[in-house]
Amino acid sequence: MEIIRDIEKMQSRAEKTRQGGKRIALVPTMGALHEGHLALMDYGREKANLLVVSIFVNPIQFGPKEDFEKYPRDLQKDSRLTEKRGVDLIFSPEIKAFYPEFFQTYVTVEKVTQNLCGASRPGHFRGVTTVVCKLFNIVKPHLAIFGQKDFQQLIAIQQMVEDLHMDVEVVGRPTIREDDGLAMSSRNVFLSPEERISARSLFQAMQEGQSLFRMGERKTEVLLNRVRGLIMEQPFTRIDYAKICHPRTLEEVKVVEGRGVLALAVWVGATRLIDNCLLEDKGQ
Ligand code: AMP
C-alpha cells in the first residue's frame, strides 16, 4: 500500500486511473482509525478498483478552543490497519500545501448547517465542506463514503454535491458501535473508565426514544424529556443538545410525522460525543 503526501502526485494518479476506465472510491478520515472507519473501507473495497483513504486532521473545521492539537494521530498504526483491509492508497497531505498562505476560498452550505452541531460549533461545517470539496478535486472519486454517525455532516455533503453538480456518488453507511452500544469514535480514547460507563447513556437514551416512538409517542417534548432524563441521571454528563429534527432539512419538529432523526451531542467530562438514530416504525 502506498502513501501519497503530494497533492499533484495524487491528482495525476487519479487522472490516470480514470483514463484507464477504473473506478475510484474515497473514504475521507482524520485518522486514529477504528472499526467504524474500516467498515466504510470494506464497503469501498467492494465497489471500486482504486480505494483511497484520506487521512488529514483538518484545522479549519476546529474552533479556536477545540481539540485540534490533542486530536489523536498515529499514521503508522493507521497504515497497518488500512493495508489489512485492502486499501490501495493513503492520501495524507501536509497542512501547508493543503492550505497555503494565500488560501481564501471556502464552500458554505447554508441551511442544513445552521442547527445541531452547526449552532454549537460555528464554522465547523464550512471547514468540513471545504476540505471535502478539495479532496474531491484532488482524489477525483466516483464514489465517496461517509458514516451516518456524523449525520449532519453527511446531509451537508449531499447538499453540496447536489447544489454544485459535483459528479460524485455520496454514500452514507450505518454507525458501528462497541458491544455496549457506544458509537465508535476517535475521541472515545479521551474517556476515563468512569466516563466511559456514563457514555453508554447516549445509546440507551436513543433506544428508549425509539421504543417510545414505536409504542406510538409522536410528541417531541415527551420523547426528549425521557431521553434527556436518562442522560442527565449519569455522572459526568452535560447535554449540549438533544433534538428531534426532520431528516432532510434538519429543522426541529414538534411532532414527528413519518420519520425524524433524534440527534444528541453530550459532553462526558471534557469529551464531546455525538450520536443519532432515525425514528421510524422499524428503527434504524
Ligand atoms: P472522522 O475521522 O471522525 O472524521 O470520520 C471519518 C468518517 O468515518 C466519517 O464519514 C465518519 O462519519 C465515519 N465514522 C466515524 N465513526 C464512525 C462509526 N462509529 N461508524 C461508522 N462511520 C463512522
Short mmCIF file of C-alpha atoms and ligand atoms in Angstrom, two decimals:
data_model
loop_
_atom_site.label_atom_id
_atom_site.label_comp_id
_atom_site.label_asym_id
_atom_site.label_seq_id
_atom_site.Cartn_x
_atom_site.Cartn_y
_atom_site.Cartn_z
CA MET A 1 0.00 0.00 0.00
CA GLU A 2 1.24 3.41 -0.97
CA ILE A 3 1.16 6.69 0.98
CA ILE A 4 0.97 9.84 -1.11
CA ARG A 5 1.55 13.22 0.50
CA ASP A 6 1.97 15.31 -2.62
CA ILE A 7 -1.23 16.86 -3.98
CA GLU A 8 -0.20 16.93 -7.65
CA LYS A 9 1.03 13.34 -7.50
CA MET A 10 -2.37 12.29 -6.12
CA GLN A 11 -4.14 14.23 -8.85
CA SER A 12 -2.15 12.64 -11.64
CA ARG A 13 -2.59 9.16 -10.14
CA ALA A 14 -6.34 9.78 -10.01
CA GLU A 15 -6.42 11.08 -13.58
CA LYS A 16 -4.52 8.04 -14.90
CA THR A 17 -6.84 5.70 -13.00
CA ARG A 18 -9.88 7.35 -14.53
CA GLN A 19 -8.36 7.28 -18.01
CA GLY A 20 -7.78 3.54 -17.56
CA GLY A 21 -11.53 3.15 -17.05
CA LYS A 22 -11.15 2.25 -13.37
CA ARG A 23 -13.41 3.36 -10.53
CA ILE A 24 -12.08 5.33 -7.57
CA ALA A 25 -13.64 5.24 -4.08
CA LEU A 26 -12.62 7.70 -1.37
CA VAL A 27 -13.07 7.37 2.39
CA PRO A 28 -12.20 10.74 3.96
CA THR A 29 -10.98 10.48 7.57
CA MET A 30 -8.98 12.33 10.19
CA GLY A 31 -7.10 9.15 11.11
CA ALA A 32 -6.95 7.40 14.51
CA LEU A 33 -8.83 4.71 12.67
CA HIS A 34 -11.28 2.29 14.30
CA GLU A 35 -13.75 -0.33 13.09
CA GLY A 36 -16.24 2.40 12.14
CA HIS A 37 -13.79 3.79 9.59
CA LEU A 38 -12.70 0.30 8.49
CA ALA A 39 -16.30 -0.70 7.74
CA LEU A 40 -16.50 2.23 5.31
CA MET A 41 -13.35 0.91 3.64
CA ASP A 42 -14.80 -2.61 3.37
CA TYR A 43 -17.74 -1.13 1.52
CA GLY A 44 -15.48 0.90 -0.78
CA ARG A 45 -13.29 -2.15 -1.49
CA GLU A 46 -16.31 -3.92 -2.98
CA LYS A 47 -17.29 -1.00 -5.19
CA ALA A 48 -14.08 0.35 -6.70
CA ASN A 49 -10.77 -0.60 -8.31
CA LEU A 50 -8.73 2.08 -6.53
CA LEU A 51 -9.64 2.50 -2.86
CA VAL A 52 -8.21 5.71 -1.40
CA VAL A 53 -8.36 6.70 2.27
CA SER A 54 -7.50 10.27 3.08
CA ILE A 55 -6.01 10.97 6.49
CA PHE A 56 -5.92 14.65 7.32
CA VAL A 57 -6.72 16.37 10.59
CA ASN A 58 -8.38 19.38 9.05
CA PRO A 59 -7.50 22.52 11.05
CA ILE A 60 -10.28 24.68 9.60
CA GLN A 61 -13.08 22.52 11.00
CA PHE A 62 -11.89 23.01 14.59
CA GLY A 63 -12.83 26.08 16.61
CA PRO A 64 -10.10 28.02 18.45
CA LYS A 65 -10.94 26.34 21.79
CA GLU A 66 -11.41 22.85 20.35
CA ASP A 67 -9.17 19.79 20.38
CA PHE A 68 -7.17 20.20 17.13
CA GLU A 69 -3.81 20.00 18.92
CA LYS A 70 -4.67 16.97 21.05
CA TYR A 71 -6.67 15.10 18.39
CA PRO A 72 -5.12 11.57 18.26
CA ARG A 73 -2.68 10.94 15.40
CA ASP A 74 -0.92 7.66 14.55
CA LEU A 75 -0.17 7.27 10.84
CA GLN A 76 1.90 4.10 11.34
CA LYS A 77 -0.91 2.26 13.07
CA ASP A 78 -3.43 3.62 10.58
CA SER A 79 -1.40 2.38 7.63
CA ARG A 80 -1.16 -1.11 9.14
CA LEU A 81 -4.93 -1.22 9.65
CA THR A 82 -5.77 0.09 6.18
CA GLU A 83 -3.33 -2.25 4.47
CA LYS A 84 -5.02 -5.23 6.15
CA ARG A 85 -8.38 -4.05 4.82
CA GLY A 86 -7.14 -3.92 1.22
CA VAL A 87 -6.81 -0.15 0.88
CA ASP A 88 -4.66 0.76 -2.16
CA LEU A 89 -3.53 4.19 -1.18
CA ILE A 90 -3.47 6.64 1.73
CA PHE A 91 -3.56 10.29 0.78
CA SER A 92 -2.20 12.35 3.65
CA PRO A 93 -1.27 15.89 2.58
CA GLU A 94 0.83 18.40 4.51
CA ILE A 95 -1.22 21.19 6.06
CA LYS A 96 0.93 23.93 4.50
CA ALA A 97 0.48 22.57 0.99
CA PHE A 98 -3.24 21.99 1.50
CA TYR A 99 -3.89 25.46 2.94
CA PRO A 100 -1.15 27.69 1.55
CA GLU A 101 -0.67 31.18 2.91
CA PHE A 102 -2.96 32.90 0.39
CA PHE A 103 -5.80 30.37 0.73
CA GLN A 104 -9.18 32.12 0.79
CA THR A 105 -11.88 30.03 -0.87
CA TYR A 106 -14.50 28.20 1.20
CA VAL A 107 -17.63 26.19 0.49
CA THR A 108 -20.63 27.06 2.67
CA VAL A 109 -23.82 25.02 2.75
CA GLU A 110 -26.27 27.41 4.31
CA LYS A 111 -29.41 25.95 5.81
CA VAL A 112 -28.77 22.37 6.93
CA THR A 113 -25.67 23.50 8.81
CA GLN A 114 -27.49 26.05 10.99
CA ASN A 115 -28.89 23.76 13.67
CA LEU A 116 -27.38 21.00 15.88
CA CYS A 117 -23.55 20.94 15.69
CA GLY A 118 -23.63 23.98 13.41
CA ALA A 119 -25.10 26.02 16.26
CA SER A 120 -22.60 24.71 18.85
CA ARG A 121 -19.55 24.80 16.57
CA PRO A 122 -19.60 27.94 14.42
CA GLY A 123 -17.57 27.50 11.23
CA HIS A 124 -17.26 23.73 11.69
CA PHE A 125 -19.29 22.72 8.65
CA ARG A 126 -17.70 25.36 6.45
CA GLY A 127 -14.42 23.63 7.28
CA VAL A 128 -15.89 20.20 6.55
CA THR A 129 -17.46 21.04 3.19
CA THR A 130 -14.36 22.94 2.10
CA VAL A 131 -11.99 20.07 2.90
CA VAL A 132 -14.29 17.51 1.26
CA CYS A 133 -14.66 19.64 -1.87
CA LYS A 134 -10.86 19.98 -2.09
CA LEU A 135 -10.39 16.23 -1.53
CA PHE A 136 -12.86 15.52 -4.34
CA ASN A 137 -10.84 17.77 -6.67
CA ILE A 138 -7.62 16.00 -5.75
CA VAL A 139 -8.69 12.34 -5.49
CA LYS A 140 -11.41 12.59 -8.20
CA PRO A 141 -13.50 9.77 -6.74
CA HIS A 142 -16.52 8.24 -8.45
CA LEU A 143 -17.78 7.25 -5.02
CA ALA A 144 -17.24 8.83 -1.59
CA ILE A 145 -18.24 7.01 1.58
CA PHE A 146 -19.24 8.64 4.88
CA GLY A 147 -20.66 7.45 8.20
CA GLN A 148 -24.21 8.16 9.35
CA LYS A 149 -22.77 8.75 12.81
CA ASP A 150 -21.98 12.27 11.59
CA PHE A 151 -25.47 12.66 10.22
CA GLN A 152 -25.44 16.42 9.75
CA GLN A 153 -22.07 16.20 8.00
CA LEU A 154 -23.48 13.60 5.61
CA ILE A 155 -26.52 15.77 4.84
CA ALA A 156 -24.34 18.85 4.29
CA ILE A 157 -22.06 16.97 1.90
CA GLN A 158 -25.01 15.53 -0.02
CA GLN A 159 -26.41 19.06 -0.30
CA MET A 160 -23.08 20.45 -1.52
CA VAL A 161 -22.74 17.72 -4.14
CA GLU A 162 -26.29 18.32 -5.36
CA ASP A 163 -26.10 22.12 -5.35
CA LEU A 164 -22.70 22.30 -7.06
CA HIS A 165 -23.42 19.45 -9.53
CA MET A 166 -20.37 17.51 -8.35
CA ASP A 167 -20.00 14.28 -10.26
CA VAL A 168 -19.55 12.07 -7.20
CA GLU A 169 -21.84 9.47 -5.69
CA VAL A 170 -22.11 10.01 -1.92
CA VAL A 171 -22.97 7.00 0.21
CA GLY A 172 -23.85 7.08 3.93
CA ARG A 173 -23.18 3.90 5.91
CA PRO A 174 -24.53 2.75 9.31
CA THR A 175 -22.86 3.59 12.61
CA ILE A 176 -20.57 0.92 14.02
CA ARG A 177 -20.84 0.52 17.79
CA GLU A 178 -18.99 -1.04 20.70
CA ASP A 179 -20.69 -4.05 22.32
CA ASP A 180 -22.49 -1.83 24.82
CA GLY A 181 -23.79 0.46 22.08
CA LEU A 182 -21.35 3.38 22.33
CA ALA A 183 -20.70 4.68 18.81
CA MET A 184 -17.07 4.17 17.87
CA SER A 185 -15.20 7.45 17.70
CA SER A 186 -11.58 8.53 17.65
CA ARG A 187 -12.42 10.70 20.65
CA ASN A 188 -13.50 7.75 22.85
CA VAL A 189 -9.84 7.31 23.90
CA PHE A 190 -10.18 10.51 25.93
CA LEU A 191 -12.82 8.96 28.24
CA SER A 192 -11.73 7.80 31.70
CA PRO A 193 -13.08 4.36 32.76
CA GLU A 194 -15.83 6.07 34.82
CA GLU A 195 -16.76 8.43 32.00
CA ARG A 196 -16.79 5.50 29.59
CA ILE A 197 -19.59 3.95 31.68
CA SER A 198 -21.61 7.17 31.63
CA ALA A 199 -21.10 7.41 27.86
CA ARG A 200 -23.34 4.36 27.40
CA SER A 201 -26.29 6.55 28.28
CA LEU A 202 -26.36 8.12 24.80
CA PHE A 203 -27.20 4.80 23.16
CA GLN A 204 -29.50 3.74 25.98
CA ALA A 205 -31.42 7.01 25.74
CA MET A 206 -31.73 6.66 21.96
CA GLN A 207 -33.07 3.15 22.35
CA GLU A 208 -35.59 4.37 24.88
CA GLY A 209 -36.62 7.16 22.49
CA GLN A 210 -37.03 4.64 19.68
CA SER A 211 -39.11 2.32 21.80
CA LEU A 212 -41.44 5.12 22.98
CA PHE A 213 -41.77 6.14 19.35
CA ARG A 214 -42.66 2.61 18.30
CA MET A 215 -45.27 2.47 21.03
CA GLY A 216 -46.92 5.42 19.32
CA GLU A 217 -45.50 8.52 21.00
CA ARG A 218 -45.02 11.27 18.40
CA LYS A 219 -44.62 14.37 20.57
CA THR A 220 -41.04 15.61 20.56
CA GLU A 221 -41.32 17.12 24.02
CA VAL A 222 -42.38 13.82 25.58
CA LEU A 223 -39.72 11.83 23.71
CA LEU A 224 -36.95 14.28 24.57
CA ASN A 225 -37.88 14.53 28.24
CA ARG A 226 -37.28 10.82 28.58
CA VAL A 227 -34.06 10.92 26.53
CA ARG A 228 -32.65 13.89 28.46
CA GLY A 229 -33.59 12.35 31.80
CA LEU A 230 -31.71 9.14 31.12
CA ILE A 231 -28.56 11.00 30.10
CA MET A 232 -28.65 13.52 32.92
CA GLU A 233 -29.01 10.87 35.60
CA GLN A 234 -25.48 9.68 34.79
CA PRO A 235 -22.43 11.32 36.38
CA PHE A 236 -20.07 13.46 34.20
CA THR A 237 -22.70 14.16 31.51
CA ARG A 238 -23.77 17.58 30.25
CA ILE A 239 -26.14 17.79 27.32
CA ASP A 240 -25.07 20.17 24.56
CA TYR A 241 -28.22 19.38 22.58
CA ALA A 242 -30.86 16.67 22.32
CA LYS A 243 -33.19 17.38 19.42
CA ILE A 244 -35.57 15.71 17.04
CA CYS A 245 -35.38 17.05 13.52
CA HIS A 246 -36.68 16.45 10.04
CA PRO A 247 -34.13 14.06 8.49
CA ARG A 248 -33.72 16.13 5.31
CA THR A 249 -33.94 19.76 6.45
CA LEU A 250 -32.63 19.15 9.99
CA GLU A 251 -35.15 21.65 11.29
CA GLU A 252 -36.67 20.81 14.65
CA VAL A 253 -40.14 19.32 14.67
CA LYS A 254 -42.76 19.44 17.41
CA VAL A 255 -44.45 16.26 16.28
CA VAL A 256 -42.73 13.50 14.29
CA GLU A 257 -44.61 12.92 11.06
CA GLY A 258 -43.26 9.98 9.10
CA ARG A 259 -39.60 9.97 10.04
CA GLY A 260 -37.43 12.02 12.33
CA VAL A 261 -33.82 11.99 13.43
CA LEU A 262 -33.02 12.03 17.12
CA ALA A 263 -29.67 13.79 17.41
CA LEU A 264 -27.50 14.09 20.51
CA ALA A 265 -24.36 15.95 21.49
CA VAL A 266 -23.28 15.29 25.05
CA TRP A 267 -20.21 16.31 27.00
CA VAL A 268 -18.94 13.40 29.07
CA GLY A 269 -16.27 15.01 31.22
CA ALA A 270 -14.17 17.03 28.78
CA THR A 271 -15.11 14.93 25.75
CA ARG A 272 -17.96 15.88 23.44
CA LEU A 273 -19.72 12.87 21.94
CA ILE A 274 -22.34 12.89 19.20
CA ASP A 275 -24.77 10.22 18.10
CA ASN A 276 -28.10 9.92 16.35
CA CYS A 277 -30.78 7.48 15.32
CA LEU A 278 -33.71 7.53 13.00
CA LEU A 279 -37.18 7.46 14.43
CA GLU A 280 -39.27 5.37 12.12
CA ASP A 281 -41.50 2.45 12.77
CA LYS A 282 -38.93 -0.21 12.02
CA GLY A 283 -35.98 1.68 13.60
CA GLN A 284 -32.53 2.26 12.08
P1 AMP B 1 -13.55 11.16 11.25
O1 AMP B 1 -12.22 10.53 11.14
O2 AMP B 1 -14.10 11.20 12.62
O3 AMP B 1 -13.63 12.48 10.53
O4 AMP B 1 -14.56 10.21 10.47
C1 AMP B 1 -14.31 9.83 9.14
C2 AMP B 1 -15.52 9.13 8.61
O5 AMP B 1 -15.79 7.97 9.38
C3 AMP B 1 -16.77 10.00 8.64
O6 AMP B 1 -17.52 9.78 7.46
C4 AMP B 1 -17.49 9.48 9.85
O7 AMP B 1 -18.88 9.67 9.80
C5 AMP B 1 -17.14 8.00 9.79
N1 AMP B 1 -17.29 7.38 11.10
C6 AMP B 1 -16.78 7.79 12.29
N2 AMP B 1 -17.18 7.00 13.29
C7 AMP B 1 -17.97 6.04 12.73
C8 AMP B 1 -18.69 4.92 13.24
N3 AMP B 1 -18.68 4.62 14.53
N4 AMP B 1 -19.39 4.18 12.36
C9 AMP B 1 -19.41 4.46 11.05
N5 AMP B 1 -18.74 5.51 10.50
C10 AMP B 1 -18.04 6.28 11.33
#
